[in-house]
PDB file of C-alpha atoms and ligand atoms in Angstrom:
ATOM      1  CA  MET A 107      71.426 196.048  59.534  1.00 70.00           C
ATOM      2  CA  ILE A 108      73.018 193.089  57.701  1.00 77.00           C
ATOM      3  CA  SER A 109      71.583 192.589  54.226  1.00 87.00           C
ATOM      4  CA  LEU A 110      71.245 189.486  52.068  1.00 91.00           C
ATOM      5  CA  SER A 111      72.424 191.406  49.008  1.00 96.00           C
ATOM      6  CA  LEU A 112      75.022 189.670  46.831  1.00 98.00           C
ATOM      7  CA  ALA A 113      75.376 192.534  44.364  1.00 98.00           C
ATOM      8  CA  GLY A 114      78.765 192.481  42.635  1.00 97.00           C
ATOM      9  CA  LYS A 115      79.463 188.848  43.594  1.00 98.00           C
ATOM     10  CA  VAL A 116      80.107 185.999  41.166  1.00 98.00           C
ATOM     11  CA  ALA A 117      78.524 182.684  42.201  1.00 99.00           C
ATOM     12  CA  LEU A 118      79.215 179.272  40.662  1.00 99.00           C
ATOM     13  CA  VAL A 119      76.513 176.661  41.310  1.00 99.00           C
ATOM     14  CA  THR A 120      77.168 173.069  40.208  1.00 98.00           C
ATOM     15  CA  GLY A 121      74.201 170.903  39.285  1.00 98.00           C
ATOM     16  CA  ALA A 122      72.257 174.098  38.633  1.00 98.00           C
ATOM     17  CA  THR A 123      70.295 172.690  35.713  1.00 98.00           C
ATOM     18  CA  SER A 124      67.823 170.977  38.056  1.00 98.00           C
ATOM     19  CA  GLY A 125      66.177 170.893  41.468  1.00 98.00           C
ATOM     20  CA  ILE A 126      67.986 172.458  44.424  1.00 99.00           C
ATOM     21  CA  GLY A 127      70.785 173.808  42.213  1.00 98.00           C
ATOM     22  CA  ALA A 128      68.386 175.569  39.832  1.00 98.00           C
ATOM     23  CA  ALA A 129      66.402 177.068  42.724  1.00 98.00           C
ATOM     24  CA  THR A 130      69.662 178.188  44.345  1.00 99.00           C
ATOM     25  CA  ALA A 131      70.879 179.797  41.125  1.00 99.00           C
ATOM     26  CA  GLY A 132      67.597 181.730  40.926  1.00 98.00           C
ATOM     27  CA  ALA A 133      67.719 182.804  44.572  1.00 98.00           C
ATOM     28  CA  LEU A 134      71.343 183.988  44.383  1.00 98.00           C
ATOM     29  CA  ALA A 135      70.536 185.962  41.213  1.00 98.00           C
ATOM     30  CA  GLU A 136      67.538 187.567  42.992  1.00 98.00           C
ATOM     31  CA  GLN A 137      70.062 188.959  45.482  1.00 98.00           C
ATOM     32  CA  GLY A 138      72.128 190.464  42.677  1.00 98.00           C
ATOM     33  CA  ALA A 139      74.840 187.853  42.140  1.00 98.00           C
ATOM     34  CA  HIS A 140      76.129 187.030  38.656  1.00 98.00           C
ATOM     35  CA  VAL A 141      75.344 183.314  38.634  1.00 98.00           C
ATOM     36  CA  LEU A 142      77.265 180.715  36.657  1.00 98.00           C
ATOM     37  CA  VAL A 143      74.880 177.820  36.071  1.00 98.00           C
ATOM     38  CA  ALA A 144      76.895 174.588  35.744  1.00 98.00           C
ATOM     39  CA  GLY A 145      75.459 171.270  34.594  1.00 98.00           C
ATOM     40  CA  ARG A 146      75.642 168.640  31.913  1.00 97.00           C
ATOM     41  CA  ASP A 147      72.493 169.359  29.926  1.00 97.00           C
ATOM     42  CA  PRO A 148      72.813 172.607  27.921  1.00 97.00           C
ATOM     43  CA  GLU A 149      69.082 172.755  27.167  1.00 98.00           C
ATOM     44  CA  ARG A 150      68.113 172.657  30.850  1.00 98.00           C
ATOM     45  CA  GLY A 151      71.010 174.995  31.677  1.00 98.00           C
ATOM     46  CA  GLU A 152      69.973 177.603  29.126  1.00 98.00           C
ATOM     47  CA  ALA A 153      66.366 177.408  30.426  1.00 98.00           C
ATOM     48  CA  VAL A 154      67.590 178.226  33.962  1.00 98.00           C
ATOM     49  CA  VAL A 155      69.681 181.099  32.577  1.00 98.00           C
ATOM     50  CA  ALA A 156      66.763 182.434  30.518  1.00 98.00           C
ATOM     51  CA  ALA A 157      64.440 182.381  33.562  1.00 98.00           C
ATOM     52  CA  ILE A 158      66.981 184.350  35.618  1.00 98.00           C
ATOM     53  CA  ARG A 159      67.533 186.894  32.829  1.00 98.00           C
ATOM     54  CA  ALA A 160      63.762 187.277  32.351  1.00 98.00           C
ATOM     55  CA  ARG A 161      63.573 188.442  35.975  1.00 98.00           C
ATOM     56  CA  GLY A 162      66.364 190.975  35.354  1.00 98.00           C
ATOM     57  CA  GLY A 163      69.167 188.837  36.820  1.00 98.00           C
ATOM     58  CA  LYS A 164      72.601 188.018  35.459  1.00 98.00           C
ATOM     59  CA  ALA A 165      73.488 184.407  34.575  1.00 98.00           C
ATOM     60  CA  ASP A 166      75.528 182.284  32.168  1.00 98.00           C
ATOM     61  CA  PHE A 167      75.590 178.547  31.507  1.00 98.00           C
ATOM     62  CA  VAL A 168      78.820 176.532  31.837  1.00 98.00           C
ATOM     63  CA  ALA A 169      78.766 172.950  30.565  1.00 97.00           C
ATOM     64  CA  ALA A 170      80.450 170.513  32.952  1.00 96.00           C
ATOM     65  CA  GLU A 171      80.378 166.731  33.154  1.00 97.00           C
ATOM     66  CA  LEU A 172      82.222 166.317  36.451  1.00 97.00           C
ATOM     67  CA  GLY A 173      83.595 162.852  35.745  1.00 92.00           C
ATOM     68  CA  ASP A 174      87.278 163.480  36.413  1.00 96.00           C
ATOM     69  CA  VAL A 175      89.672 166.030  37.844  1.00 98.00           C
ATOM     70  CA  ALA A 176      90.565 167.457  34.412  1.00 98.00           C
ATOM     71  CA  ALA A 177      86.886 168.359  33.891  1.00 98.00           C
ATOM     72  CA  VAL A 178      86.703 169.924  37.353  1.00 98.00           C
ATOM     73  CA  ARG A 179      89.751 172.066  36.592  1.00 98.00           C
ATOM     74  CA  GLN A 180      88.264 173.074  33.235  1.00 98.00           C
ATOM     75  CA  LEU A 181      85.041 174.144  35.000  1.00 98.00           C
ATOM     76  CA  ALA A 182      87.043 176.273  37.451  1.00 98.00           C
ATOM     77  CA  ARG A 183      88.877 177.947  34.560  1.00 98.00           C
ATOM     78  CA  SER A 184      85.712 178.597  32.506  1.00 98.00           C
ATOM     79  CA  ALA A 185      83.838 179.925  35.527  1.00 98.00           C
ATOM     80  CA  THR A 186      86.666 182.255  36.528  1.00 98.00           C
ATOM     81  CA  GLU A 187      86.853 183.575  32.968  1.00 98.00           C
ATOM     82  CA  LEU A 188      83.070 184.121  32.739  1.00 98.00           C
ATOM     83  CA  GLY A 189      83.168 185.756  36.164  1.00 98.00           C
ATOM     84  CA  GLY A 190      85.661 188.353  34.927  1.00 98.00           C
ATOM     85  CA  GLY A 191      88.589 186.766  36.768  1.00 98.00           C
ATOM     86  CA  ARG A 192      86.876 185.701  39.991  1.00 98.00           C
ATOM     87  CA  VAL A 193      84.437 183.359  41.678  1.00 98.00           C
ATOM     88  CA  ASP A 194      83.305 184.711  45.068  1.00 98.00           C
ATOM     89  CA  ILE A 195      80.729 182.078  45.978  1.00 99.00           C
ATOM     90  CA  LEU A 196      80.887 178.352  45.225  1.00 99.00           C
ATOM     91  CA  VAL A 197      77.838 176.159  45.761  1.00 99.00           C
ATOM     92  CA  ASN A 198      79.063 172.569  45.551  1.00 98.00           C
ATOM     93  CA  ASN A 199      75.662 171.043  44.814  1.00 98.00           C
ATOM     94  CA  ALA A 200      75.906 168.454  42.005  1.00 98.00           C
ATOM     95  CA  GLY A 201      75.337 165.031  43.478  1.00 98.00           C
ATOM     96  CA  VAL A 202      73.787 161.618  42.923  1.00 98.00           C
ATOM     97  CA  TYR A 203      71.886 159.582  45.480  1.00 97.00           C
ATOM     98  CA  PRO A 204      71.271 155.952  44.553  1.00 96.00           C
ATOM     99  CA  PHE A 205      69.660 154.131  47.499  1.00 95.00           C
ATOM    100  CA  LYS A 206      70.707 150.464  47.519  1.00 96.00           C
ATOM    101  CA  ALA A 207      71.506 147.619  49.837  1.00 98.00           C
ATOM    102  CA  THR A 208      75.253 147.495  50.404  1.00 98.00           C
ATOM    103  CA  GLU A 209      75.613 144.065  48.776  1.00 98.00           C
ATOM    104  CA  GLU A 210      73.911 145.331  45.588  1.00 98.00           C
ATOM    105  CA  VAL A 211      76.337 148.206  44.977  1.00 98.00           C
ATOM    106  CA  THR A 212      78.771 147.541  42.129  1.00 98.00           C
ATOM    107  CA  GLU A 213      82.313 148.867  42.038  1.00 98.00           C
ATOM    108  CA  GLU A 214      81.322 151.174  39.143  1.00 98.00           C
ATOM    109  CA  GLU A 215      78.408 152.625  41.159  1.00 98.00           C
ATOM    110  CA  PHE A 216      80.618 153.116  44.209  1.00 98.00           C
ATOM    111  CA  ASP A 217      83.259 154.931  42.146  1.00 98.00           C
ATOM    112  CA  ALA A 218      80.681 157.094  40.328  1.00 98.00           C
ATOM    113  CA  VAL A 219      79.064 158.249  43.603  1.00 98.00           C
ATOM    114  CA  TYR A 220      82.369 159.103  45.234  1.00 98.00           C
ATOM    115  CA  ALA A 221      83.670 160.728  42.013  1.00 98.00           C
ATOM    116  CA  LEU A 222      80.841 163.271  41.922  1.00 98.00           C
ATOM    117  CA  ASN A 223      79.832 163.597  45.586  1.00 98.00           C
ATOM    118  CA  VAL A 224      83.354 163.763  47.048  1.00 98.00           C
ATOM    119  CA  LYS A 225      86.169 163.981  44.503  1.00 98.00           C
ATOM    120  CA  ALA A 226      84.647 166.672  42.249  1.00 98.00           C
ATOM    121  CA  LYS A 227      83.797 168.827  45.290  1.00 98.00           C
ATOM    122  CA  PHE A 228      87.288 168.342  46.701  1.00 98.00           C
ATOM    123  CA  PHE A 229      89.116 169.411  43.552  1.00 98.00           C
ATOM    124  CA  LEU A 230      86.739 172.295  42.798  1.00 98.00           C
ATOM    125  CA  VAL A 231      87.543 173.742  46.213  1.00 99.00           C
ATOM    126  CA  ALA A 232      91.246 173.082  45.580  1.00 98.00           C
ATOM    127  CA  GLU A 233      90.942 175.105  42.370  1.00 98.00           C
ATOM    128  CA  LEU A 234      88.858 178.036  43.639  1.00 98.00           C
ATOM    129  CA  ALA A 235      89.514 178.505  47.372  1.00 99.00           C
ATOM    130  CA  PRO A 236      93.155 179.678  47.065  1.00 98.00           C
ATOM    131  CA  ALA A 237      92.160 182.654  44.861  1.00 98.00           C
ATOM    132  CA  MET A 238      89.358 183.519  47.311  1.00 98.00           C
ATOM    133  CA  ALA A 239      91.875 183.343  50.165  1.00 98.00           C
ATOM    134  CA  GLU A 240      94.249 185.612  48.243  1.00 98.00           C
ATOM    135  CA  ARG A 241      91.451 188.181  47.906  1.00 98.00           C
ATOM    136  CA  GLY A 242      90.650 187.663  51.609  1.00 98.00           C
ATOM    137  CA  ALA A 243      86.977 186.832  51.001  1.00 98.00           C
ATOM    138  CA  GLY A 244      84.783 184.034  49.722  1.00 98.00           C
ATOM    139  CA  SER A 245      81.973 181.691  50.646  1.00 98.00           C
ATOM    140  CA  ILE A 246      81.738 177.989  49.884  1.00 99.00           C
ATOM    141  CA  ILE A 247      78.557 176.040  50.540  1.00 99.00           C
ATOM    142  CA  ASN A 248      78.497 172.260  50.246  1.00 99.00           C
ATOM    143  CA  ILE A 249      75.147 170.595  49.771  1.00 99.00           C
ATOM    144  CA  SER A 250      74.931 167.618  52.108  1.00 98.00           C
ATOM    145  CA  THR A 251      72.103 165.529  53.499  1.00 98.00           C
ATOM    146  CA  GLN A 252      70.386 164.508  56.715  1.00 98.00           C
ATOM    147  CA  VAL A 253      71.488 160.898  56.098  1.00 98.00           C
ATOM    148  CA  ALA A 254      75.118 161.907  56.610  1.00 98.00           C
ATOM    149  CA  SER A 255      74.190 162.224  60.309  1.00 97.00           C
ATOM    150  CA  TYR A 256      72.576 158.873  61.117  1.00 97.00           C
ATOM    151  CA  GLY A 257      72.563 155.324  59.815  1.00 97.00           C
ATOM    152  CA  ALA A 258      69.775 154.205  57.511  1.00 95.00           C
ATOM    153  CA  PRO A 259      69.345 150.994  55.522  1.00 97.00           C
ATOM    154  CA  GLY A 260      70.050 151.409  51.798  1.00 97.00           C
ATOM    155  CA  MET A 261      71.964 154.629  52.320  1.00 97.00           C
ATOM    156  CA  SER A 262      75.464 153.416  53.206  1.00 98.00           C
ATOM    157  CA  LEU A 263      77.035 154.507  49.921  1.00 98.00           C
ATOM    158  CA  TYR A 264      75.271 157.859  49.619  1.00 98.00           C
ATOM    159  CA  GLY A 265      75.331 158.709  53.341  1.00 98.00           C
ATOM    160  CA  SER A 266      79.033 157.938  53.679  1.00 98.00           C
ATOM    161  CA  SER A 267      79.902 160.110  50.662  1.00 98.00           C
ATOM    162  CA  LYS A 268      78.052 163.033  52.239  1.00 98.00           C
ATOM    163  CA  ALA A 269      79.552 162.349  55.668  1.00 98.00           C
ATOM    164  CA  ALA A 270      82.895 162.897  53.942  1.00 98.00           C
ATOM    165  CA  VAL A 271      81.533 166.206  52.652  1.00 98.00           C
ATOM    166  CA  ASN A 272      80.547 167.220  56.190  1.00 98.00           C
ATOM    167  CA  LEU A 273      84.076 166.628  57.462  1.00 98.00           C
ATOM    168  CA  LEU A 274      85.575 168.354  54.419  1.00 99.00           C
ATOM    169  CA  THR A 275      83.397 171.354  55.299  1.00 99.00           C
ATOM    170  CA  ARG A 276      85.003 171.523  58.744  1.00 98.00           C
ATOM    171  CA  SER A 277      88.502 170.838  57.385  1.00 99.00           C
ATOM    172  CA  TRP A 278      88.196 173.605  54.807  1.00 99.00           C
ATOM    173  CA  ALA A 279      86.758 176.001  57.394  1.00 99.00           C
ATOM    174  CA  ALA A 280      89.923 175.398  59.432  1.00 99.00           C
ATOM    175  CA  GLU A 281      92.169 175.681  56.380  1.00 98.00           C
ATOM    176  CA  TYR A 282      90.715 178.705  54.577  1.00 99.00           C
ATOM    177  CA  GLY A 283      88.663 180.466  57.287  1.00 98.00           C
ATOM    178  CA  PRO A 284      91.641 182.362  58.746  1.00 98.00           C
ATOM    179  CA  ARG A 285      92.145 183.899  55.276  1.00 98.00           C
ATOM    180  CA  GLY A 286      88.540 185.114  54.956  1.00 98.00           C
ATOM    181  CA  VAL A 287      86.903 182.176  53.206  1.00 99.00           C
ATOM    182  CA  ARG A 288      83.873 180.798  55.019  1.00 98.00           C
ATOM    183  CA  VAL A 289      82.998 177.168  54.318  1.00 99.00           C
ATOM    184  CA  ASN A 290      79.662 175.738  55.420  1.00 99.00           C
ATOM    185  CA  ALA A 291      77.232 172.996  54.429  1.00 99.00           C
ATOM    186  CA  VAL A 292      73.490 172.490  54.335  1.00 99.00           C
ATOM    187  CA  GLY A 293      72.177 169.172  55.699  1.00 98.00           C
ATOM    188  CA  VAL A 294      69.217 168.804  53.380  1.00 98.00           C
ATOM    189  CA  GLY A 295      66.104 166.742  54.136  1.00 98.00           C
ATOM    190  CA  PRO A 296      63.739 165.157  51.580  1.00 98.00           C
ATOM    191  CA  THR A 297      63.076 167.777  48.898  1.00 98.00           C
ATOM    192  CA  ARG A 298      60.854 167.775  45.825  1.00 98.00           C
ATOM    193  CA  THR A 299      63.139 167.949  42.769  1.00 98.00           C
ATOM    194  CA  GLU A 300      63.379 166.387  39.319  1.00 97.00           C
ATOM    195  CA  GLY A 301      65.826 163.941  40.896  1.00 97.00           C
ATOM    196  CA  THR A 302      63.462 162.757  43.654  1.00 98.00           C
ATOM    197  CA  ALA A 303      60.315 162.745  41.476  1.00 97.00           C
ATOM    198  CA  PRO A 304      60.717 158.988  40.734  1.00 96.00           C
ATOM    199  CA  MET A 305      60.582 158.284  44.502  1.00 95.00           C
ATOM    200  CA  GLY A 306      56.875 159.176  44.519  1.00 95.00           C
ATOM    201  CA  GLU A 307      55.250 158.476  47.871  1.00 95.00           C
ATOM    202  CA  ASN A 308      58.513 157.185  49.336  1.00 94.00           C
ATOM    203  CA  LEU A 309      59.677 160.793  49.562  1.00 97.00           C
ATOM    204  CA  ASP A 310      56.591 161.680  51.622  1.00 97.00           C
ATOM    205  CA  GLY A 311      57.179 158.599  53.786  1.00 96.00           C
ATOM    206  CA  LEU A 312      60.741 159.718  54.511  1.00 95.00           C
ATOM    207  CA  ALA A 313      59.590 163.271  55.208  1.00 98.00           C
ATOM    208  CA  ALA A 314      56.848 162.059  57.558  1.00 97.00           C
ATOM    209  CA  GLN A 315      59.540 161.024  60.090  1.00 95.00           C
ATOM    210  CA  ALA A 316      60.416 164.695  60.739  1.00 98.00           C
ATOM    211  CA  PRO A 317      58.555 167.348  62.747  1.00 98.00           C
ATOM    212  CA  ALA A 318      57.730 169.286  59.566  1.00 98.00           C
ATOM    213  CA  GLY A 319      56.075 166.123  58.243  1.00 98.00           C
ATOM    214  CA  ARG A 320      56.394 167.047  54.568  1.00 98.00           C
ATOM    215  CA  PRO A 321      59.104 167.295  51.899  1.00 98.00           C
ATOM    216  CA  ALA A 322      60.760 170.665  51.327  1.00 98.00           C
ATOM    217  CA  GLU A 323      60.410 172.701  48.174  1.00 98.00           C
ATOM    218  CA  ALA A 324      63.778 173.425  46.523  1.00 98.00           C
ATOM    219  CA  GLU A 325      63.321 177.145  47.242  1.00 98.00           C
ATOM    220  CA  GLU A 326      63.383 176.426  51.008  1.00 98.00           C
ATOM    221  CA  ILE A 327      66.862 174.910  50.643  1.00 99.00           C
ATOM    222  CA  ALA A 328      67.965 177.756  48.353  1.00 98.00           C
ATOM    223  CA  ALA A 329      67.025 180.298  51.044  1.00 98.00           C
ATOM    224  CA  ALA A 330      69.484 178.667  53.451  1.00 98.00           C
ATOM    225  CA  VAL A 331      72.218 178.776  50.809  1.00 98.00           C
ATOM    226  CA  VAL A 332      71.587 182.490  50.238  1.00 98.00           C
ATOM    227  CA  TYR A 333      71.959 183.061  53.990  1.00 98.00           C
ATOM    228  CA  LEU A 334      75.267 181.157  54.093  1.00 98.00           C
ATOM    229  CA  ALA A 335      76.559 182.872  50.925  1.00 98.00           C
ATOM    230  CA  GLY A 336      76.403 186.432  52.173  1.00 98.00           C
ATOM    231  CA  ASP A 337      77.245 188.742  55.048  1.00 97.00           C
ATOM    232  CA  ALA A 338      74.164 187.751  57.078  1.00 97.00           C
ATOM    233  CA  SER A 339      76.204 184.672  58.115  1.00 98.00           C
ATOM    234  CA  SER A 340      79.534 186.493  58.510  1.00 97.00           C
ATOM    235  CA  PHE A 341      80.356 184.725  61.827  1.00 98.00           C
ATOM    236  CA  VAL A 342      79.326 181.245  60.639  1.00 98.00           C
ATOM    237  CA  HIS A 343      82.267 178.963  59.753  1.00 98.00           C
ATOM    238  CA  GLY A 344      82.326 175.181  59.379  1.00 98.00           C
ATOM    239  CA  ALA A 345      78.640 174.684  60.157  1.00 98.00           C
ATOM    240  CA  VAL A 346      76.480 171.927  58.752  1.00 98.00           C
ATOM    241  CA  LEU A 347      73.136 173.702  58.901  1.00 98.00           C
ATOM    242  CA  PRO A 348      70.269 171.206  59.119  1.00 98.00           C
ATOM    243  CA  VAL A 349      67.461 172.188  56.741  1.00 99.00           C
ATOM    244  CA  ASP A 350      65.626 168.919  57.162  1.00 98.00           C
ATOM    245  CA  GLY A 351      62.264 169.745  58.709  1.00 98.00           C
ATOM    246  CA  GLY A 352      63.760 168.857  62.090  1.00 98.00           C
ATOM    247  CA  ARG A 353      64.559 165.214  61.253  1.00 98.00           C
ATOM    248  CA  THR A 354      68.033 165.201  62.841  1.00 98.00           C
ATOM    249  CA  ALA A 355      66.846 167.125  65.914  1.00 98.00           C
ATOM    250  CA  VAL A 356      64.468 164.476  67.246  1.00 94.00           C
TER     251      VAL A 356
HETATM  252  P1  LIG B 625      68.704 166.549  40.785  1.00 57.90           P
HETATM  253  O1  LIG B 625      67.391 167.205  40.574  1.00 57.90           O
HETATM  254  O2  LIG B 625      68.866 165.102  40.490  1.00 57.90           O
HETATM  255  O3  LIG B 625      69.839 167.362  39.989  1.00 57.90           O
HETATM  256  C1  LIG B 625      71.156 166.918  40.011  1.00 57.90           C
HETATM  257  C2  LIG B 625      72.040 167.937  39.349  1.00 57.90           C
HETATM  258  O4  LIG B 625      73.382 167.438  39.354  1.00 57.90           O
HETATM  259  C3  LIG B 625      71.661 168.217  37.910  1.00 57.90           C
HETATM  260  O5  LIG B 625      71.864 169.594  37.660  1.00 57.90           O
HETATM  261  C4  LIG B 625      72.658 167.377  37.131  1.00 57.90           C
HETATM  262  O6  LIG B 625      73.021 167.935  35.872  1.00 57.90           O
HETATM  263  C5  LIG B 625      73.881 167.442  38.038  1.00 57.90           C
HETATM  264  N1  LIG B 625      74.742 166.291  37.807  1.00 57.90           N
HETATM  265  C6  LIG B 625      74.449 164.974  38.012  1.00 57.90           C
HETATM  266  N2  LIG B 625      75.489 164.200  37.669  1.00 57.90           N
HETATM  267  C7  LIG B 625      76.462 165.047  37.236  1.00 57.90           C
HETATM  268  C8  LIG B 625      77.775 164.859  36.737  1.00 57.90           C
HETATM  269  N3  LIG B 625      78.333 163.638  36.606  1.00 57.90           N
HETATM  270  N4  LIG B 625      78.499 165.944  36.384  1.00 57.90           N
HETATM  271  C9  LIG B 625      77.972 167.186  36.509  1.00 57.90           C
HETATM  272  N5  LIG B 625      76.733 167.435  36.975  1.00 57.90           N
HETATM  273  C10 LIG B 625      75.993 166.368  37.317  1.00 57.90           C
HETATM  274  O7  LIG B 625      69.236 166.739  42.288  1.00 57.90           O
HETATM  275  P2  LIG B 625      68.595 167.420  43.593  1.00 57.90           P
HETATM  276  O8  LIG B 625      67.551 166.529  44.128  1.00 57.90           O
HETATM  277  O9  LIG B 625      68.297 168.842  43.314  1.00 57.90           O
HETATM  278  O10 LIG B 625      69.859 167.310  44.582  1.00 57.90           O
HETATM  279  C11 LIG B 625      70.885 168.266  44.561  1.00 57.90           C
HETATM  280  C12 LIG B 625      71.849 168.013  45.712  1.00 57.90           C
HETATM  281  O11 LIG B 625      71.115 167.996  46.941  1.00 57.90           O
HETATM  282  C13 LIG B 625      72.606 166.686  45.646  1.00 57.90           C
HETATM  283  O12 LIG B 625      73.933 166.865  46.085  1.00 57.90           O
HETATM  284  C14 LIG B 625      71.849 165.790  46.624  1.00 57.90           C
HETATM  285  O13 LIG B 625      72.657 164.785  47.174  1.00 57.90           O
HETATM  286  C15 LIG B 625      71.426 166.812  47.676  1.00 57.90           C
HETATM  287  N6  LIG B 625      70.239 166.394  48.443  1.00 57.90           N
HETATM  288  C16 LIG B 625      69.029 166.259  47.814  1.00 57.90           C
HETATM  289  C17 LIG B 625      67.929 165.854  48.558  1.00 57.90           C
HETATM  290  C18 LIG B 625      66.569 165.729  47.931  1.00 57.90           C
HETATM  291  O14 LIG B 625      65.654 165.193  48.598  1.00 57.90           O
HETATM  292  N7  LIG B 625      66.350 166.202  46.707  1.00 57.90           N
HETATM  293  C19 LIG B 625      68.063 165.556  49.930  1.00 57.90           C
HETATM  294  C20 LIG B 625      69.314 165.688  50.519  1.00 57.90           C
HETATM  295  C21 LIG B 625      70.398 166.115  49.762  1.00 57.90           C
HETATM  296  P3  LIG B 625      72.157 167.659  34.510  1.00 57.90           P
HETATM  297  O15 LIG B 625      70.754 168.113  34.779  1.00 57.90           O
HETATM  298  O16 LIG B 625      72.784 168.524  33.509  1.00 57.90           O
HETATM  299  O17 LIG B 625      72.234 166.207  34.259  1.00 57.90           O
END
């Protein structure tokens, strides 16, 4: 019987102060992982940590504004130190998703989206995967989106950044998989979070296109991450698991 238990594992979750990241931090802690909650806002971060501890879990907050590679490297160092010299599970979740017509995107917006959605993920893996490979075990989960799989108006910038993440997932599976590090992604559909709250009914409209016909709750995405983090998915490498209510299936 393969269990979901993550007892004894150290998990770093970026963007864990909100939405999918916060739900994922909680779900990984429920399975016994020591969770490192990374985000910019210490107040929201400490609230996530306090909620996990109140349920008997283990968590610590790590402040990280992932604006450049130096900050990414600092996060890797702090997390490894807090984790007692190791990070076993990395959930590359922090992301931004401005929806805009291509001609309205400024150079600054383009650079900011790619800096967080692609570059920060890239260099965090570069920092943490080699140590996992040396230990012969690790799990990396990239949080992607359904709109990395099809074209949609207003989503060229965001969708292309996440399409890069999907290919990075496969590249890293090829690169680190033979040394025991599994790298997978979750292709997320419309999900109720603090970040999507301003979308109001537009989120429901987007979700209505899928068989499930409704937005996900963040906990439904977190459950998929827990599956990919642990031994239940031991033969899964380089997958982009659609958790999108069926949107990309039909
Ligand atoms: P959210 O509620 O907006 O939360 C975003 C998180 O990212 C927050 O923890 C935020 O930290 C962090 N963050 C933002 N900019 C950052 C930066 N420059 N440096 C470090 N951290 C930063 O997001 P969400 O809706 O849960 O989405 C999470 C992930 O799922 C994203 O990658 C998104 O693309 C993906 N996704 C979401 C949906 C959806 O419908 N919600 C659908 C598909 C994919 P602070 O709180 O500290 O600012």
